[in-house]
Amino acid sequence: MTRLLLVCAANLCRSPMAEAVLRLRAGELGLTGVASAGVFASSRAHPVDKRALAVLEQRGYGMDRRWRSRKVSPEDFDTHDLILAMDRQVLRGLRAMKPAVSPARLGLFLAGMTGLGLDEVPDPYYGAGSGFVHVLDLIEARVHTWPRDVTVFHKSVTA
């Protein structure tokens, strides 16, 4: 069983959306825990972006209204087995933060996906509402192809 941390820049859109989707299917995907955080998140906690929440609710995903953003902490590298970044900039930030002795494996959320033409989840924050729909489409596609044997996924990411 794997404890998963999903990470984007500010933990306001992409990673909370992925958290909501993956929490719903955690058991069937071999996940014992799913959380999200941001590498550049503010020290002040914020609720999920309203546009992200609206798209999630339109597709039937619930999210606790008490949910708040948070910044990646050093402890995250000990409490999560797999830490997946939404884009390369976030992955670079995670690599810079990762303690040398951490067992956590890092990678891109869309790593290994074929047919998409991209391996990063674009940040919809400064764009139109349709960007949030596109992000949820990508998250659902990833979850649909999530390996049933998560150790396979572990092999596709770096230590």
C-alpha positions in Angstrom: 0.0 0.0 0.0 1.2 3.5 -0.9 0.9 6.9 0.8 0.6 9.5 -2.0 1.3 13.2 -1.9 0.2 15.3 -4.9 2.0 18.6 -5.4 1.4 21.7 -7.4 2.7 25.3 -7.0 0.3 26.8 -4.5 -2.0 23.9 -3.6 -5.1 25.8 -4.8 -6.1 24.0 -8.0 -4.3 21.1 -9.5 -3.2 19.1 -6.5 -6.4 19.5 -4.5 -8.4 18.5 -7.6 -6.2 15.4 -8.0 -6.5 14.7 -4.3 -10.3 14.8 -4.5 -10.4 12.3 -7.4 -7.8 9.9 -6.0 -9.3 9.9 -2.5 -12.5 8.6 -4.0 -10.7 5.7 -5.6 -7.8 5.2 -3.1 -8.7 1.7 -2.0 -9.1 0.2 -5.4 -5.8 1.9 -6.5 -3.8 0.5 -3.6 -3.4 3.8 -1.8 -3.6 4.0 2.0 -3.5 7.8 2.0 -3.8 10.7 -0.4 -2.9 14.3 0.4 -1.8 17.4 -1.4 0.5 20.3 -0.8 2.3 23.1 -2.7 6.0 23.8 -3.1 5.4 27.6 -3.2 2.2 27.7 -1.1 1.6 30.6 1.1 2.2 30.1 4.9 -1.4 31.3 5.2 -3.9 28.5 4.4 -6.5 29.2 1.7 -9.5 27.3 0.5 -9.5 25.5 -2.9 -10.0 27.8 -5.9 -13.8 28.3 -6.4 -13.4 27.4 -10.1 -11.7 24.1 -9.3 -14.4 23.3 -6.7 -17.2 24.0 -9.2 -15.6 21.7 -11.8 -15.2 19.0 -9.2 -18.8 19.3 -8.1 -20.1 19.2 -11.6 -18.5 15.8 -12.0 -19.7 14.5 -8.7 -16.5 14.8 -6.6 -16.9 16.0 -3.1 -14.4 18.1 -1.2 -14.5 18.9 2.5 -15.4 22.6 2.7 -12.9 22.9 5.6 -10.0 21.8 3.3 -7.1 24.3 3.2 -3.9 24.7 1.2 -0.6 23.9 2.8 3.1 24.0 1.9 5.2 20.9 1.5 7.0 20.2 4.7 10.2 18.2 5.4 8.1 15.6 7.2 6.2 14.9 4.0 9.3 13.2 2.6 9.1 10.7 5.5 5.3 10.2 5.7 4.7 9.7 1.9 6.0 6.9 -0.2 5.3 8.6 -3.6 5.3 12.3 -4.2 4.0 13.4 -7.6 4.4 16.8 -9.1 2.0 18.4 -11.6 4.8 20.0 -13.6 8.6 20.1 -14.0 9.1 23.4 -12.0 7.3 21.8 -9.1 9.4 18.6 -9.4 12.6 20.7 -9.3 11.3 22.4 -6.2 10.6 19.0 -4.6 14.0 17.7 -5.5 15.6 20.8 -3.9 13.6 20.2 -0.7 14.0 16.4 -0.4 16.2 15.3 2.5 19.1 13.1 1.4 17.9 10.2 3.6 14.3 10.3 2.5 12.7 7.1 1.2 10.1 9.0 -0.8 10.1 8.6 -4.6 9.4 11.7 -6.7 8.0 12.0 -10.2 5.5 13.7 -12.5 1.8 12.9 -12.1 1.4 12.2 -15.8 4.6 10.2 -16.1 4.2 7.3 -18.5 0.9 8.5 -20.0 0.8 7.9 -23.7 -1.4 9.6 -26.3 -1.7 12.9 -24.4 1.1 14.8 -26.1 2.2 16.2 -22.7 3.5 15.1 -19.4 2.7 18.1 -17.3 -0.7 19.2 -15.9 -1.0 22.9 -16.9 -1.7 25.5 -14.3 -5.2 26.8 -14.9 -5.1 29.5 -12.2 -4.6 32.6 -14.4 -6.6 31.3 -17.4 -10.3 30.8 -18.3 -12.6 28.3 -16.6 -12.1 25.8 -19.4 -8.6 25.3 -18.1 -10.0 23.7 -14.9 -12.1 21.3 -17.0 -9.0 20.4 -19.0 -7.1 19.7 -15.7 -9.8 17.5 -14.4 -9.9 15.6 -17.8 -6.1 15.0 -17.4 -6.5 13.9 -13.8 -9.3 11.4 -14.6 -7.2 10.1 -17.6 -4.3 9.4 -15.2 -6.5 7.8 -12.6 -8.1 5.6 -15.3 -4.7 4.3 -16.3 -3.3 4.1 -12.8 -1.4 0.8 -12.5 -3.2 -1.7 -10.2 0.3 -2.7 -9.0 1.6 0.6 -7.7 5.1 -0.8 -7.5 5.1 -0.6 -11.3 4.5 3.1 -11.0 7.3 3.4 -8.3 9.7 2.1 -10.9 8.9 4.9 -13.3 9.8 7.7 -10.9 13.1 8.7 -9.3 14.3 8.1 -5.8 
